Amino acid sequence: MAEPSTHGESLLFLTDENLRKGIEAMFFAYRGFTADPDRILADMDYGRAHHRAVHFINRSPGTTVGNLLTILGVTKQSLNRVLRTLFDDGLVEARVGKQDKRERHLYLTEKGHTLERALSDAQRARMRAAYRAAGPSAVQGFRTVLEAMMDAEQRRQYQGLKEGST
Amino acid sequence: MAEPSTHGESLLFLTDENLRKGIEAMFFAYRGFTADPDRILADMDYGRAHHRAVHFINRSPGTTVGNLLTILGVTKQSLNRVLRTLFDDGLVEARVGKQDKRERHLYLTEKGHTLERALSDAQRARMRAAYRAAGPSAVQGFRTVLEAMMDAEQRRQYQGLKEGST
DNA sequence: AAGATACGTCAGCCTTGTTGACATTCCAAG
DNA sequence: CTTGGAATGTCAACAAGGCTGACGTATCTT
């Protein structure tokens, strides 16, 4: 309904109908986005929470527990439960900080890297297929819209992570 | 790192680094995507599961329980728990099917519509802001990539929902 | 009359989020 | 040296929302 008649200008992409389609696209696409890692994780008694932890430790080796808390946006109790199983299973190791010995710097072990690679290979494969099918300019638009959709706080982290590794 | 020198052709958008950025963009953007409705829902003892149910009942009034199960991809026990609270609170009503009396056709009540509007207004507002900031061609690309990221099954449903309303 | 389908429901389990409380360890300021 | 605050770990309890399995009932189809 509404379907405003074409009045020269093109704000047609902002109709409620179009926005609703975007919303559902996010919903369904996110399911696809997590489906492959989820399958791998299910076979090993891990969940998405483990995936997220492993991902961000891999991408910022030596990050502290506090950093991880901020990025993941969960409580320390929740994160700690996950980290403990990763320690116990020998996927992640924590080294006491040199400068500040209260901090724990987190690193993937060899075993941890293996899992990380399995998970991100699966996820990247889907991403790559989607990117290839859509083409470079669509990918550009995809990233632009997603970035605009983030909270300012999240965008800061997303962009901050872009360059500074350690 | 890597930063392959521009060699005429442009498959540069398929580098692992680019894919990883896309993956994180999905992660952070999805958080933003759900943040506003989540806040509303938290104030009324509902969760995302209720949101999803209300959304799809609104968009396909008269849909059956079975349809909803397929779209949401959860078990009937899980869905039922949510639907029951929506019935009890008078947000959704179920009418016995005319042709097939085994089926329950689901409709939002006035109260249900009110909640639905509050939720989708919040979500659309963010979406609209992101769309506006990114511009029409970016939006086009955004949708193209998301569609390519879905499972075939999910894409079928997403597209099927596009036209046929009832 | 018999089997299949649509739905509801009871019971129990898991993951992952939450709060609150408390201990430890360490840095830094006084 | 002491003390406050920061970073971390941990215990306990709880809730949402997934899951499986089993069973019941109404209804449709054959």
Coordinates of C-alpha atoms (C1' of nucleotides) in Angstrom, one line a residue, chain B residues 47 52 75 77 81 100-102, chain D residues 17-22 27-28:
Chain B
G47 CA 12.0 -11.7 23.9
R52 CA 9.7 -13.0 15.3
T75 CA 10.3 -26.9 17.0
Q77 CA 7.3 -27.1 21.4
R81 CA 5.6 -21.8 24.4
D100 CA -9.3 -27.9 7.4
K101 CA -10.5 -27.7 10.9
R102 CA -7.2 -29.1 12.2
Chain D
dG17 C1' 14.5 -20.1 24.4
dG18 C1' 16.4 -23.7 21.9
dC19 C1' 16.2 -29.1 21.8
dT20 C1' 14.3 -34.3 22.1
dG21 C1' 11.0 -37.8 23.2
dA22 C1' 6.5 -39.3 24.1
dT27 C1' -9.7 -34.1 11.9
dC28 C1' -8.9 -35.4 7.2

